[in-house]
Amino acid sequence: MELKPVNACHDCPIRHSAVCAECDADELKVLERIKSYKTVPAGAHLAEAGREMEFLSSIISGCATMSRTLEDGRRQTVGLLLPSNFIGRPGRASSPYDVEAISEVTLCRFERKAFEDLVRSTPHIATRLMTMALDELDSAREWAVVLGRMSAREKVLSFLVRLARRNAAQMGQDAPEDALTLHLPLSREELADYLGLTIETTSRQFTALRKDGLIELPSNRDVHIPDFDRLAIEAGEDEDGGLIA
Amino acid sequence: MELKPVNACHDCPIRHSAVCAECDADELKVLERIKSYKTVPAGAHLAEAGREMEFLSSIISGCATMSRTLEDGRRQTVGLLLPSNFIGRPGRASSPYDVEAISEVTLCRFERKAFEDLVRSTPHIATRLMTMALDELDSAREWAVVLGRMSAREKVLSFLVRLARRNAAQMGQDAPEDALTLHLPLSREELADYLGLTIETTSRQFTALRKDGLIELPSNRDVHIPDFDRLAIEAGEDEDGGLIA
DNA sequence: CGCTACATTGAGCTCCTTCAACGACGGTGG
DNA sequence: CCACCGTCGTTGAAGGAGCTCAATGTAGCG
């Protein structure tokens, strides 16, 4: 994740996967005029439920979560935001969820009003946003199946499979390597909030998967998967491949 | 739900809430040329996971569910499709979910290729699709909170609150009436699949809510809510209003 | 070295599921 | 007309997956 400072779009690591992916050179110039970069430390709040947002932004590097906390403290993470993901939406001033930086995050920001005008005048941005929204919709529904019907073990397995697929896709690979090591962007507690479990149950499942030889745990944040296909089968994969992240 | 045959867009009950909502008269003429109506009986499969779709369509009347069935038979419904909802997406030939008519459903259909061309050439359709996708994304995430963190009782309450809000919105009301009667579009089993519960637990929760005086059950498919605000509070509403459907 | 934050492990309990029986309703056919 | 049957919904009893509460373990850091 070591990143040299980005100054221009043609240097940008998410140039071809973010909201600007379909833009041509002229459109990119307009974007370039209204964009600004910002790096925030882990723990920063990028949006708060109900609070007005001044900027819409793309994640260039780092990781953030989108979550809802109920008043009794229960919390559910509804999205894991990684590079190229978009925060905020045109046509609405506030996010319905809290968005929090989990690691240091570098953003490419657009002042909201200016971006909304741009969406109207630049079809390539509107169609790209539509595609991204539809992809995320599939992903959210996919996750609903996990939350609604899967056991704790399957939830953890599904998470690992999705993360591996997402990483592979970002590296331009078609499928994850046979054997690979994942770095977990989330702590056990953050993971539990994502999986709809408690931290204890999550931890127990990691231990159980280790004892079953499906994973190794070189550190708390690293998971080595000796045989990805076996993991995917255990996760309950029928369709070969499934959707990415 | 008694519906007289629709023949032209200006007569259409979903004219101002469907994918065509932002279209002007000229754009509507183009749509009119490629659209066709179709009515299917309850139980019809409007899409099957992985199978190619010939048409994209809007629901004009009736109700459908979008769901995934795992090979061991577990099933999770990830979306409840009501009038004005769109089935399918441009740029992808197949749906990742099964879409099934729950009641008789009347559709406004577009041949896929023709519609995809139209999206590219008609910005008002692209922006409307984007807005609808973003709304559904919020809705799907909202439901993830319910699936991941709520008790059986809260799940049933949340469903009733959402259904009431969605009905009210469709009637052009700002909020549901103080006292109202809901017609459930789903059987107990279909509801259980949506809530991530078993049919037995779902049934028990209805009984419990009735005993607590929160609802009355004039028939299996009808729920009378004497005091909507009380129901909403029981459902764990902090924010006044929340998102629609 | 002790402090703090994070992760793991254990024991008991709760809520939901599972398995099973029963009830209500509607259609069909004798 | 009513017995029969199928579907759907409700209710009961027992078991289990995951939660809660609590203790222990471990790594980073002043």
mmCIF file of C-alpha atoms in Angstrom, chain A residues 66 68-71 74-76 78 89-90 92 96-97 119 126-127 129-131 133-138 140-142 144-145 147-151 154 192-193 196-198 236-239 243, chain B residues 66 68-71 74-76 78 89-90 92 96-97 119 126-127 129-131 133-138 140-142 144-145 147-151 154 192-193 196-198 236-239 243:
data_model
loop_
_atom_site.group_PDB
_atom_site.id
_atom_site.type_symbol
_atom_site.label_atom_id
_atom_site.label_comp_id
_atom_site.label_asym_id
_atom_site.label_seq_id
_atom_site.Cartn_x
_atom_site.Cartn_y
_atom_site.Cartn_z
ATOM 1 C CA MET A 66 -19.910 2.107 5.957
ATOM 2 C CA ARG A 68 -25.138 1.923 10.994
ATOM 3 C CA THR A 69 -25.158 1.968 14.790
ATOM 4 C CA LEU A 70 -28.477 1.446 16.591
ATOM 5 C CA GLU A 71 -29.101 3.448 19.730
ATOM 6 C CA ARG A 74 -25.627 -2.766 18.053
ATOM 7 C CA ARG A 75 -23.735 -2.074 14.889
ATOM 8 C CA GLN A 76 -23.899 -3.436 11.367
ATOM 9 C CA VAL A 78 -23.076 -2.532 5.321
ATOM 10 C CA ARG A 89 -24.189 10.154 -4.067
ATOM 11 C CA PRO A 90 -25.227 12.965 -6.332
ATOM 12 C CA ARG A 92 -28.511 13.816 -1.831
ATOM 13 C CA PRO A 96 -27.597 7.532 5.589
ATOM 14 C CA TYR A 97 -24.552 5.729 7.046
ATOM 15 C CA VAL A 119 -23.055 14.450 -13.638
ATOM 16 C CA ALA A 126 -23.627 9.275 -15.160
ATOM 17 C CA THR A 127 -23.350 5.934 -16.928
ATOM 18 C CA LEU A 129 -22.001 5.904 -11.677
ATOM 19 C CA MET A 130 -24.969 3.833 -12.776
ATOM 20 C CA THR A 131 -22.773 0.825 -13.473
ATOM 21 C CA ALA A 133 -24.286 1.575 -8.298
ATOM 22 C CA LEU A 134 -25.666 -1.553 -9.972
ATOM 23 C CA ASP A 135 -22.500 -3.495 -9.136
ATOM 24 C CA GLU A 136 -22.711 -2.431 -5.524
ATOM 25 C CA LEU A 137 -26.371 -3.340 -5.486
ATOM 26 C CA ASP A 138 -25.536 -6.877 -6.572
ATOM 27 C CA ALA A 140 -25.164 -5.721 -1.203
ATOM 28 C CA ARG A 141 -27.764 -8.331 -2.114
ATOM 29 C CA GLU A 142 -25.122 -11.016 -2.191
ATOM 30 C CA ALA A 144 -27.802 -10.078 2.407
ATOM 31 C CA VAL A 145 -27.826 -13.793 1.576
ATOM 32 C CA LEU A 147 -26.293 -12.257 6.656
ATOM 33 C CA GLY A 148 -29.710 -13.839 6.426
ATOM 34 C CA ARG A 149 -28.978 -17.494 5.846
ATOM 35 C CA MET A 150 -25.421 -18.461 6.600
ATOM 36 C CA SER A 151 -23.884 -19.971 9.717
ATOM 37 C CA GLU A 154 -19.940 -19.839 6.413
ATOM 38 C CA ALA A 192 -17.795 -9.075 13.579
ATOM 39 C CA ASP A 193 -19.782 -5.905 12.799
ATOM 40 C CA GLY A 196 -23.433 -9.765 11.914
ATOM 41 C CA LEU A 197 -21.705 -11.767 14.666
ATOM 42 C CA THR A 198 -20.026 -11.084 17.992
ATOM 43 C CA GLY A 236 -20.848 -23.090 -0.057
ATOM 44 C CA GLU A 237 -20.044 -22.107 -3.602
ATOM 45 C CA ASP A 238 -22.167 -23.742 -6.212
ATOM 46 C CA GLU A 239 -21.821 -21.290 -9.044
ATOM 47 C CA LEU A 243 -19.753 -12.023 -7.938
ATOM 48 C CA MET B 66 -35.919 -11.530 -6.056
ATOM 49 C CA ARG B 68 -31.313 -16.804 -4.101
ATOM 50 C CA THR B 69 -31.679 -20.469 -3.252
ATOM 51 C CA LEU B 70 -28.629 -22.347 -1.955
ATOM 52 C CA GLU B 71 -28.181 -25.923 -3.069
ATOM 53 C CA ARG B 74 -31.945 -22.464 2.169
ATOM 54 C CA ARG B 75 -33.434 -19.439 0.520
ATOM 55 C CA GLN B 76 -33.016 -15.717 1.019
ATOM 56 C CA VAL B 78 -33.111 -10.040 -1.369
ATOM 57 C CA ARG B 89 -29.961 -4.195 -15.733
ATOM 58 C CA PRO B 90 -28.477 -2.782 -18.888
ATOM 59 C CA ARG B 92 -25.621 -7.604 -18.294
ATOM 60 C CA PRO B 96 -27.838 -13.148 -10.560
ATOM 61 C CA TYR B 97 -31.143 -13.878 -8.786
ATOM 62 C CA VAL B 119 -29.724 4.101 -22.276
ATOM 63 C CA ALA B 126 -29.432 6.795 -17.607
ATOM 64 C CA THR B 127 -29.791 9.339 -14.809
ATOM 65 C CA LEU B 129 -31.698 4.394 -13.693
ATOM 66 C CA MET B 130 -28.808 5.706 -11.640
ATOM 67 C CA THR B 131 -31.152 7.318 -9.124
ATOM 68 C CA ALA B 133 -30.136 2.016 -8.450
ATOM 69 C CA LEU B 134 -28.854 4.280 -5.685
ATOM 70 C CA ASP B 135 -32.227 4.223 -3.947
ATOM 71 C CA GLU B 136 -32.318 0.453 -4.092
ATOM 72 C CA LEU B 137 -28.780 0.338 -2.827
ATOM 73 C CA ASP B 138 -29.773 2.336 0.249
ATOM 74 C CA ALA B 140 -30.626 -3.099 0.361
ATOM 75 C CA ARG B 141 -28.164 -1.809 2.944
ATOM 76 C CA GLU B 142 -30.990 -0.867 5.245
ATOM 77 C CA ALA B 144 -28.736 -5.749 5.708
ATOM 78 C CA VAL B 145 -28.937 -4.023 9.096
ATOM 79 C CA LEU B 147 -30.867 -9.180 8.655
ATOM 80 C CA GLY B 148 -27.586 -8.853 10.504
ATOM 81 C CA ARG B 149 -28.555 -7.309 13.803
ATOM 82 C CA MET B 150 -32.230 -7.537 14.563
ATOM 83 C CA SER B 151 -34.212 -10.054 16.585
ATOM 84 C CA GLU B 154 -37.756 -6.558 15.246
ATOM 85 C CA ALA B 192 -39.746 -15.939 6.355
ATOM 86 C CA ASP B 193 -37.447 -16.147 3.328
ATOM 87 C CA GLY B 196 -34.056 -14.644 7.225
ATOM 88 C CA LEU B 197 -36.207 -16.670 9.629
ATOM 89 C CA THR B 198 -38.162 -19.899 9.601
ATOM 90 C CA GLY B 236 -36.398 0.413 16.936
ATOM 91 C CA GLU B 237 -36.753 3.653 15.066
ATOM 92 C CA ASP B 238 -34.579 6.444 16.278
ATOM 93 C CA GLU B 239 -34.398 8.541 13.164
ATOM 94 C CA LEU B 243 -35.750 5.347 4.258
#
